[in-house]
mmCIF file of C-alpha atoms in Angstrom:
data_model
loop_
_atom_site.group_PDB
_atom_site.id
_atom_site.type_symbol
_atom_site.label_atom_id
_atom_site.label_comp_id
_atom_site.label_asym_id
_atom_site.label_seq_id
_atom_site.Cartn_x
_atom_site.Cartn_y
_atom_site.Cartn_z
ATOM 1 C CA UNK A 1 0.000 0.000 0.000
ATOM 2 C CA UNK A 2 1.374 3.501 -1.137
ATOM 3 C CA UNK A 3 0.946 6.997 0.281
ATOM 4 C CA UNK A 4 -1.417 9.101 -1.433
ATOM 5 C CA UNK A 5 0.822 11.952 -1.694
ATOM 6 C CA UNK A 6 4.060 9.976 -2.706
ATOM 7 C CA UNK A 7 5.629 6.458 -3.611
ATOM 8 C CA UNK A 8 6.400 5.515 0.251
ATOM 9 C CA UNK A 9 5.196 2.799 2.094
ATOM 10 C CA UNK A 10 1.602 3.257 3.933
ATOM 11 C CA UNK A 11 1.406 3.120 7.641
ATOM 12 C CA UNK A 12 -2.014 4.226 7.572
ATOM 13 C CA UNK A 13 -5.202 4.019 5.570
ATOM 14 C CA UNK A 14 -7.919 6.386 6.736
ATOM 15 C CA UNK A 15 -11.184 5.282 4.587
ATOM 16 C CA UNK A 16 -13.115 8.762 5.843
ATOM 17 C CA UNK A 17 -10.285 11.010 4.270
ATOM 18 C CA UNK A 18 -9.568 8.568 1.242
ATOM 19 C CA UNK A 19 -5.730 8.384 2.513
ATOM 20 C CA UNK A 20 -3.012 6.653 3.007
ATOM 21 C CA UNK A 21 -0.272 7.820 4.361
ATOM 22 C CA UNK A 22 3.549 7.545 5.121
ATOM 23 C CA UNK A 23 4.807 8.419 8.337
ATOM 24 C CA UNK A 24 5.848 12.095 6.948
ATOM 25 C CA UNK A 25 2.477 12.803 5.317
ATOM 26 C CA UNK A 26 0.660 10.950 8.162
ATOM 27 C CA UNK A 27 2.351 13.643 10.591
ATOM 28 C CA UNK A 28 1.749 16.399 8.517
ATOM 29 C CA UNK A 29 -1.748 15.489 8.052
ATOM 30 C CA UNK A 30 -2.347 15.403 11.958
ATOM 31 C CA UNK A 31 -0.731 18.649 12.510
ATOM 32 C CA UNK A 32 -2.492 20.512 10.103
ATOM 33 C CA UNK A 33 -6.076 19.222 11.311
ATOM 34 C CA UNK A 34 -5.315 20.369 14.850
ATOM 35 C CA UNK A 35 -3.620 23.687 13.255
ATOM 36 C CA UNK A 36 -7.041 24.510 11.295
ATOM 37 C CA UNK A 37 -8.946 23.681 14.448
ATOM 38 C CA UNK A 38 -6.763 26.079 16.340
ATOM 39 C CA UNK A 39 -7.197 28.542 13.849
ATOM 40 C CA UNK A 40 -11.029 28.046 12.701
ATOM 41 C CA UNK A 41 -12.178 28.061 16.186
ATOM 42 C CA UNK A 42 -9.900 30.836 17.278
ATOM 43 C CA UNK A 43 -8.575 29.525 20.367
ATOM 44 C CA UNK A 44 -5.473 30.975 21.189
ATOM 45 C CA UNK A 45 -2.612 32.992 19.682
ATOM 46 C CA UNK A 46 1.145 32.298 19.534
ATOM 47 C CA UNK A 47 1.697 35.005 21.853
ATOM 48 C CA UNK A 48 -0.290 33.205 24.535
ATOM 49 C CA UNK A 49 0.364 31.220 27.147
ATOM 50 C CA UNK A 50 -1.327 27.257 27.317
ATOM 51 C CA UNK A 51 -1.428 24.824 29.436
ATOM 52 C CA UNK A 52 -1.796 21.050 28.107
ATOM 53 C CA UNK A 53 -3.841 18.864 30.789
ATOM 54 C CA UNK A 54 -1.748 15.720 30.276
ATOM 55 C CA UNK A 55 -2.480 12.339 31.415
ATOM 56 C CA UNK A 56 0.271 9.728 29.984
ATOM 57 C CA UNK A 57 -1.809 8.645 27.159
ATOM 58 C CA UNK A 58 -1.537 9.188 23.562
ATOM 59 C CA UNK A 59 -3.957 11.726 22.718
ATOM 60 C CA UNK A 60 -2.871 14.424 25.370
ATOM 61 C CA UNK A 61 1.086 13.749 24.636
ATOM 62 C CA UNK A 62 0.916 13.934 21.107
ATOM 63 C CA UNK A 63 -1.395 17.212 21.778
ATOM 64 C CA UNK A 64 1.330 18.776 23.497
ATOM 65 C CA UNK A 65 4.377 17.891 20.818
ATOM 66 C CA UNK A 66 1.601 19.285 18.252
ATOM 67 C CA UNK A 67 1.190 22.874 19.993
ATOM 68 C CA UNK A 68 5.273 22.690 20.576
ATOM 69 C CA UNK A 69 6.261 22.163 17.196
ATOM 70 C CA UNK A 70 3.680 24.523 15.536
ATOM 71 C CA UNK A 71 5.378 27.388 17.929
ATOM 72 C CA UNK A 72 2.501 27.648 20.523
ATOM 73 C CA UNK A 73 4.257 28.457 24.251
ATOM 74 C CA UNK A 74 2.492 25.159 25.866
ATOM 75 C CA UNK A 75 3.272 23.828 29.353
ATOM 76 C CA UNK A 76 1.992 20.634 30.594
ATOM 77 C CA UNK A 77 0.066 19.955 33.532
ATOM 78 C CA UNK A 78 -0.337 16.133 35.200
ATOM 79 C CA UNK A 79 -3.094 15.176 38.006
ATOM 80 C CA UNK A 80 -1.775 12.545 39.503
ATOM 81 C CA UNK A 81 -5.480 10.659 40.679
ATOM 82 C CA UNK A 82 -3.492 8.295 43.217
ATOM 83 C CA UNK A 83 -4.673 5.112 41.257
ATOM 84 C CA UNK A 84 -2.695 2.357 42.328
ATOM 85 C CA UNK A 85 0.239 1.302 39.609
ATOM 86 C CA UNK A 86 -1.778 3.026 36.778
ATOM 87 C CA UNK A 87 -1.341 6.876 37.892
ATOM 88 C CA UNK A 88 2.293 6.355 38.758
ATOM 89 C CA UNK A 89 3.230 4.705 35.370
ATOM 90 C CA UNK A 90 1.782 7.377 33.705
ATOM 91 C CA UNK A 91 3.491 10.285 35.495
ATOM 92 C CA UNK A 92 6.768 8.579 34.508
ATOM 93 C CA UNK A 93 5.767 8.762 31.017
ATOM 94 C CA UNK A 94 4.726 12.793 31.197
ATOM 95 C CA UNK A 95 7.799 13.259 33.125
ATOM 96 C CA UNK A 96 10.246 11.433 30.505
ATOM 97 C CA UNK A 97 8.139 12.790 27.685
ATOM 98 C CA UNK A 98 8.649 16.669 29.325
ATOM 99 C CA UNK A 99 12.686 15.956 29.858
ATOM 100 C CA UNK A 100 12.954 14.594 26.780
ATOM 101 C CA UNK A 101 11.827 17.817 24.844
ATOM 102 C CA UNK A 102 12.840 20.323 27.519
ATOM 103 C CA UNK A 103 9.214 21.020 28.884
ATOM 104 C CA UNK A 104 7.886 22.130 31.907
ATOM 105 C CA UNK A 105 5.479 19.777 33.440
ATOM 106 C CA UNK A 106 3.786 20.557 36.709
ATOM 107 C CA UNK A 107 2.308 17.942 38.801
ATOM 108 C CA UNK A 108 -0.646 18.396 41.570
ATOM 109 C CA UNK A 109 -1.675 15.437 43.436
ATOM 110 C CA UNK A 110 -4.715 14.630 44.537
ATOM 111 C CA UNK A 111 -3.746 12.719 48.035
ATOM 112 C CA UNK A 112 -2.046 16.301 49.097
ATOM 113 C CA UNK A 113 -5.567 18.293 47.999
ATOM 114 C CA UNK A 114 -8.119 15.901 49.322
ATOM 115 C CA UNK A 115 -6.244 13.652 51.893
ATOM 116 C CA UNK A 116 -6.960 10.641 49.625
ATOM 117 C CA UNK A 117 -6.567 9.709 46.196
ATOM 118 C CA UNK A 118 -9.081 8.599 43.775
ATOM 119 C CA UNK A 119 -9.011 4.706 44.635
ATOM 120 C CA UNK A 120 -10.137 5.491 48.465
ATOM 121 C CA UNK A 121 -12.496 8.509 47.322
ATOM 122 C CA UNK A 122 -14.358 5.595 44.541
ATOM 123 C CA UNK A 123 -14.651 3.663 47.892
ATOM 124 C CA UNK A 124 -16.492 6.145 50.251
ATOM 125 C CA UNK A 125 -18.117 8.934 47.733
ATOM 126 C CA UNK A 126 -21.617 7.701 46.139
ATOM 127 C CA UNK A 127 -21.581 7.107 42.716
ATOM 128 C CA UNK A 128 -19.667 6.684 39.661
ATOM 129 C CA UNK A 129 -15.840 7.155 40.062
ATOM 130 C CA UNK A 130 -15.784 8.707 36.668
ATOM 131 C CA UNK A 131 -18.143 11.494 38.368
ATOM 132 C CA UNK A 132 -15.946 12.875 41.089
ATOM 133 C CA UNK A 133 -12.683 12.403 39.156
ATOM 134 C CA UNK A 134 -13.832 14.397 36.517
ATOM 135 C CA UNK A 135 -14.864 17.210 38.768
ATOM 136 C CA UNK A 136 -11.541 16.809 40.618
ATOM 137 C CA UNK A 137 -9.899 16.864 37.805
ATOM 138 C CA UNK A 138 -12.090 20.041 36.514
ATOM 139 C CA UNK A 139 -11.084 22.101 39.580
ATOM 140 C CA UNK A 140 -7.537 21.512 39.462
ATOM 141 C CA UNK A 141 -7.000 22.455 35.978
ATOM 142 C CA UNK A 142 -8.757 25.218 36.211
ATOM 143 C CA UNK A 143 -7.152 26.384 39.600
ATOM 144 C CA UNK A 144 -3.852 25.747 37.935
ATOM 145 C CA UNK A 145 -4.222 27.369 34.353
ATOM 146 C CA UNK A 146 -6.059 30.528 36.433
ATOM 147 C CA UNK A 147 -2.853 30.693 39.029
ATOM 148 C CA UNK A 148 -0.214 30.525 36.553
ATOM 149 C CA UNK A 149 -1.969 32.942 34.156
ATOM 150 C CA UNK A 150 -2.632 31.088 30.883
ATOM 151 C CA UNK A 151 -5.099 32.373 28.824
ATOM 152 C CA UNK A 152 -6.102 28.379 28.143
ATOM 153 C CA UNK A 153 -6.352 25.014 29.261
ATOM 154 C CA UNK A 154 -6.290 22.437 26.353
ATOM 155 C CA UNK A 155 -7.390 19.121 26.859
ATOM 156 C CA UNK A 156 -6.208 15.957 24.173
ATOM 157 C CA UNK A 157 -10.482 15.019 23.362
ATOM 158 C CA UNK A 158 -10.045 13.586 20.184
ATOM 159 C CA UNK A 159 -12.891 12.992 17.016
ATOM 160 C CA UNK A 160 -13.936 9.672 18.862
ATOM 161 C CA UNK A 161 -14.019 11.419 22.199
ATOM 162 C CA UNK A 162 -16.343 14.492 20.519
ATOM 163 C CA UNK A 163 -18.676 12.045 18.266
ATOM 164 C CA UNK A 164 -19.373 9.486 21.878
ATOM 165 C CA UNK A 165 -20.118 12.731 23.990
ATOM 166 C CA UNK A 166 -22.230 13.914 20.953
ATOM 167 C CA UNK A 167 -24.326 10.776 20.583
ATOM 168 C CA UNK A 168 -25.125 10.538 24.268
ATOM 169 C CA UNK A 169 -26.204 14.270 24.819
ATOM 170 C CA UNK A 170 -28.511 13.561 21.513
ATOM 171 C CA UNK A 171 -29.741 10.222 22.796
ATOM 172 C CA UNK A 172 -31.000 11.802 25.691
ATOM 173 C CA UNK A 173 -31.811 15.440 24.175
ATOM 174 C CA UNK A 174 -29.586 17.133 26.608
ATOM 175 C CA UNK A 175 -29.979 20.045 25.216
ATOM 176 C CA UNK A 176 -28.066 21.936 28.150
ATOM 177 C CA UNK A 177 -25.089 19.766 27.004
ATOM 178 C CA UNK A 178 -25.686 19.975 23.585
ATOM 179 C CA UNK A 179 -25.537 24.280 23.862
ATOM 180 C CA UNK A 180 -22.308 23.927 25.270
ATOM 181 C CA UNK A 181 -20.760 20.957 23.444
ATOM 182 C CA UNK A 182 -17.973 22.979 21.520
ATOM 183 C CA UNK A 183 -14.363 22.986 20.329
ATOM 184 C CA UNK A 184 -13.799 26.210 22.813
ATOM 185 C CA UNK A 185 -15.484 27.254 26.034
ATOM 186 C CA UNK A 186 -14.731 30.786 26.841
ATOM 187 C CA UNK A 187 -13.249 31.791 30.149
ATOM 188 C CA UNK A 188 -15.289 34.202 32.318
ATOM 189 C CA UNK A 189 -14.793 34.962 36.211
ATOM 190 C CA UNK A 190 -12.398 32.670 37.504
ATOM 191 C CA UNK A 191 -13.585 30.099 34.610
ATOM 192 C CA UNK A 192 -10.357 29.712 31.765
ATOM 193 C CA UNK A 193 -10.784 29.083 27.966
ATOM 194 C CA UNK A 194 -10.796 25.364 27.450
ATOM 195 C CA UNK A 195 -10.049 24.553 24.183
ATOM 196 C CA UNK A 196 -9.734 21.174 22.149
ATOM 197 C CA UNK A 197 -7.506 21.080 19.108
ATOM 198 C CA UNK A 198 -7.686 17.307 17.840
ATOM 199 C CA UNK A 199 -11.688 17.613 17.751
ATOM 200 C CA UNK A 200 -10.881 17.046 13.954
ATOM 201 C CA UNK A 201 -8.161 14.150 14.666
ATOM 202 C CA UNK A 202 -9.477 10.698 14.947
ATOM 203 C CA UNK A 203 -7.930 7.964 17.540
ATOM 204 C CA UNK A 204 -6.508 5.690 15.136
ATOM 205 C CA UNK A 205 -4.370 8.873 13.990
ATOM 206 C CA UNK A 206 -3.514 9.810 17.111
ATOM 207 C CA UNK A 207 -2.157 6.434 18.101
ATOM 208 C CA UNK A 208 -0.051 6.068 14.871
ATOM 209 C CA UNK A 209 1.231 9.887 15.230
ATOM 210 C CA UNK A 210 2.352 8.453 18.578
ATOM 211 C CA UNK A 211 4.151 5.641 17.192
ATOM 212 C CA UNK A 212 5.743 7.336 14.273
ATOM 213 C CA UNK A 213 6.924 9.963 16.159
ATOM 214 C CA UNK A 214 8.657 8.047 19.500
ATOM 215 C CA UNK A 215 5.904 9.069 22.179
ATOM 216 C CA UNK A 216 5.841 6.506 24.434
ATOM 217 C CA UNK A 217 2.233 6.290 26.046
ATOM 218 C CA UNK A 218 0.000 4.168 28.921
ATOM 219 C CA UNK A 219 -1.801 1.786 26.338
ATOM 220 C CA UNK A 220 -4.241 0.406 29.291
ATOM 221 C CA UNK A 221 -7.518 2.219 30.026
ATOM 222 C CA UNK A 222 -8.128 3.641 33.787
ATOM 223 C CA UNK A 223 -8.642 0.911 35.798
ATOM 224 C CA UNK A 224 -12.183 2.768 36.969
ATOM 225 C CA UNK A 225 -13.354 3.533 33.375
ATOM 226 C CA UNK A 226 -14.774 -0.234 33.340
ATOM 227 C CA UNK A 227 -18.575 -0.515 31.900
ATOM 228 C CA UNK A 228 -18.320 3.503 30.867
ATOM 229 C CA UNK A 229 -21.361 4.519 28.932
ATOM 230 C CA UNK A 230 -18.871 6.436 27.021
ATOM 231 C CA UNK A 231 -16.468 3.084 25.660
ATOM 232 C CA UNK A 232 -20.190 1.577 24.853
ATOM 233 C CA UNK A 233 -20.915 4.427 23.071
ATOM 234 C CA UNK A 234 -17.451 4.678 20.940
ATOM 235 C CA UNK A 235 -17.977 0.948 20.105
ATOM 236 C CA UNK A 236 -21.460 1.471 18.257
ATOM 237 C CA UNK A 237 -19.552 4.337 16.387
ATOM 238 C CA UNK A 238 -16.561 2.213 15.177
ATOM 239 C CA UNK A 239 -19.361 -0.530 14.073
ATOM 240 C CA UNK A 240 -21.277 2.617 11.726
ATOM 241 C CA UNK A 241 -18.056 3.732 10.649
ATOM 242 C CA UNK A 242 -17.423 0.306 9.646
ATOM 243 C CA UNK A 243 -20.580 -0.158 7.580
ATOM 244 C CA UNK A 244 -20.010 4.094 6.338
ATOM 245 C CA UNK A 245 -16.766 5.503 6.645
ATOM 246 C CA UNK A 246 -16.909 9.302 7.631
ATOM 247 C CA UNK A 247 -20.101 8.574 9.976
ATOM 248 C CA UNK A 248 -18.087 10.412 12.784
ATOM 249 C CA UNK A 249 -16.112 13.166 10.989
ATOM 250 C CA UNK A 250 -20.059 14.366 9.476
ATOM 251 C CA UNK A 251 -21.436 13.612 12.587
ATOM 252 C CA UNK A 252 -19.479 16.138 14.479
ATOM 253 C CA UNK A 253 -19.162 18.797 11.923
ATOM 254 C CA UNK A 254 -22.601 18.600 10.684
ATOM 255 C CA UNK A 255 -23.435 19.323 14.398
ATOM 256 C CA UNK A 256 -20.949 21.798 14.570
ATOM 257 C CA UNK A 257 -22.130 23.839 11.920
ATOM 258 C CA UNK A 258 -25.873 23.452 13.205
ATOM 259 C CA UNK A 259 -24.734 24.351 16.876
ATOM 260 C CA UNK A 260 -26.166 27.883 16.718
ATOM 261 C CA UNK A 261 -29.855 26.282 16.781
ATOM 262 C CA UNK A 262 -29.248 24.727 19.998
ATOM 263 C CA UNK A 263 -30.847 26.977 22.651
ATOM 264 C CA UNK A 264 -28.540 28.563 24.617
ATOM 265 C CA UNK A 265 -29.318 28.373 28.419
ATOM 266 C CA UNK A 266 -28.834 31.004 30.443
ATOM 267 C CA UNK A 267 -25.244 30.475 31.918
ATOM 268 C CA UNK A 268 -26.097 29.710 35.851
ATOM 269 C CA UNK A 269 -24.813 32.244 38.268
ATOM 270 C CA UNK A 270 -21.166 32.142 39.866
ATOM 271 C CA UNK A 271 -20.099 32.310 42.943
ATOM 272 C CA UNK A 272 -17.433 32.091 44.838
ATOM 273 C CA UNK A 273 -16.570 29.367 47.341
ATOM 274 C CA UNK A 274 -17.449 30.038 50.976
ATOM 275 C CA UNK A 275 -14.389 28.152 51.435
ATOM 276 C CA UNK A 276 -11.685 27.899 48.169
ATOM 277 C CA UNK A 277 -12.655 31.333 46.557
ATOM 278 C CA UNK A 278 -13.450 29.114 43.138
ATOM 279 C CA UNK A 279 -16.199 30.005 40.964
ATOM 280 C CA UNK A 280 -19.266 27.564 42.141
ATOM 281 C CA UNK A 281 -22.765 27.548 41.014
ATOM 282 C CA UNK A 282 -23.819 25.973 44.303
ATOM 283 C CA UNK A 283 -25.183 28.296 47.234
ATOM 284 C CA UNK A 284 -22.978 26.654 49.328
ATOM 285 C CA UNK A 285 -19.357 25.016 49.110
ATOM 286 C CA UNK A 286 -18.500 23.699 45.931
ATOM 287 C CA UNK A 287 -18.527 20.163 44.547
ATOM 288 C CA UNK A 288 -14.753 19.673 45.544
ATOM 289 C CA UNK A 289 -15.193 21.505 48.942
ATOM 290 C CA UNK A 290 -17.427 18.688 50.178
ATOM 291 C CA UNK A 291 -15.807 15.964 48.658
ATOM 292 C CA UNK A 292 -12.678 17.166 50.495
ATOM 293 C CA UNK A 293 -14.473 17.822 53.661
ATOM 294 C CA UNK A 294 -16.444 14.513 53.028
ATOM 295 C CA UNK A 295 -12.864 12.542 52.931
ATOM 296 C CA UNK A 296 -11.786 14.497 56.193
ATOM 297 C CA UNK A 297 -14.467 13.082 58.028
ATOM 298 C CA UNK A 298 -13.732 9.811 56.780
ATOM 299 C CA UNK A 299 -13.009 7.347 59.533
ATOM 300 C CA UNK A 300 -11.833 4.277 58.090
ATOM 301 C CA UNK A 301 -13.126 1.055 59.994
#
């Protein structure tokens, strides 16, 4: 099998595009998608600061040698959850990735915010794990992109990622979601611009991007993420975009381009914390408040 653009060997056939591609043209192809993002959406600016929310795995690592190499100032940022084995193999990778290229990675740990990392939180919080580590995770990228004064916080959420959010919130006419399911968020109060530059970059290109270009990445899944809605929902899309190739790529822009007729709700009030200062739409404490007071009065049996 040849590249499209020359008489190499193929690494990569992407049926949506009509492509195959050599490692050089498969590279080029990646970084212009997330380059055209960055620019169609108008995210950020070269003369900005960003910070990269990094987690070890392929899509956020390769997002941050993306933004480096197209001349964006981008500094990492790793939360390490306290999973047992998984978050600590993954830090190594971030860590060796950031030395590597002469980055600056900064790490927060949970155990030091909350007195307990995500493994003991999963055991005495309610509900899903995914839940509270996702508004852990929330709060301490925003705390940390808002402290060291960068005008964004980009995150590696890839076309999969986009098209499996998508089909739930649309499932369920979410249409609270669905008004603010976009490539960019913008900041206001204490809130930063998130942004996400590989919305147009699919996971099989992210993966091979990796591999071409000597990222080493955690290949397992979170240990929690078991029985997600969200892995269910990514395997019906790979079995459509089987049957029609480009099912996801239309999905998402065709949304995209319709996502002015979503009603926009009125954006809830902010406060700040009684007791952190962070913007909250609760009355009270915010979510991360009381799971942090909730794990203080934790007396283990």
């Amino acid at each position: 099998m040849r590249c499209t653009f020359c008489e190499k060997e193929a690494v990569l056939r992407l049926r949506h595009a009509n492509l195959r591609l050599c490692p050089e043209h498969l590279v080029a192809r990646v970084e212009k998608e997330a380059k055209k993002a960055v620019q169609e959406f108008r995210m950020f600016t070269r003369e900005e600061k960003i910070l990269v929310a990094v987690s070890g795995g392929k899509d956020s690592l390769g997002l941050w040698q993306i933004l480096t190499k197209l001349g964006y100032q981008a500094d990492g940022l790793y939360i390490h959850l306290g999973i047992e084995g998984y978050s600590q193999r993954s830090l190594e990778l971030c860590r060796e990735f950031a030395r590597e290229r002469g980055l600056r990675l900064e790490v927060v740990r949970v155990e030091d915010e909350l007195g307990a990392g995500l493994d003991e939180i999963a055991r005495v919080m309610h509900g899903e794990p995914c839940s509270h580590c996702g508004t852990i995770k929330r709060y301490l990228m925003n705390r940390s992109a808002l402290e060291g004064g960068y005008a964004a916080l980009a995150t590696g959420h890839n076309l999969d990622d986009e098209a499996a959010t998508l089909l739930g919130n649309v499932l369920q006419w979410n249409l609270e979601y669905l008004a603010r399911q976009y490539p960019v968020l913008p900041g206001r109060n204490k809130l930063v611009r998130k942004v996400k530059p590989l919305v147009y970059v699919s996971e099989r290109e992210m993966a091979a991007y990796c591999l071409v270009s000597g990222i080493r990445y955690i290949y397992e899944e979170c240990p929690h993420s078991a029985g997600a809605r969200s892995l269910f929902l990514k395997r019906v899309l790979n079995e459509l975009e089987d049957e029609a190739p480009s099912t996801k790529i239309s999905f998402v822009k065709g949304f995209l381009r319709a996502h002015r007729i979503f009603p926009k709700a009125g954006e809830a009030e902010l406060r700040d914390c009684p007791i952190c200062g962070m913007p909250t739409a609760s009355s009270g404490p915010c979510r991360f408040c009381r799971i942090r007071e909730r794990m203080k009065n934790y007396a283990p049996a």
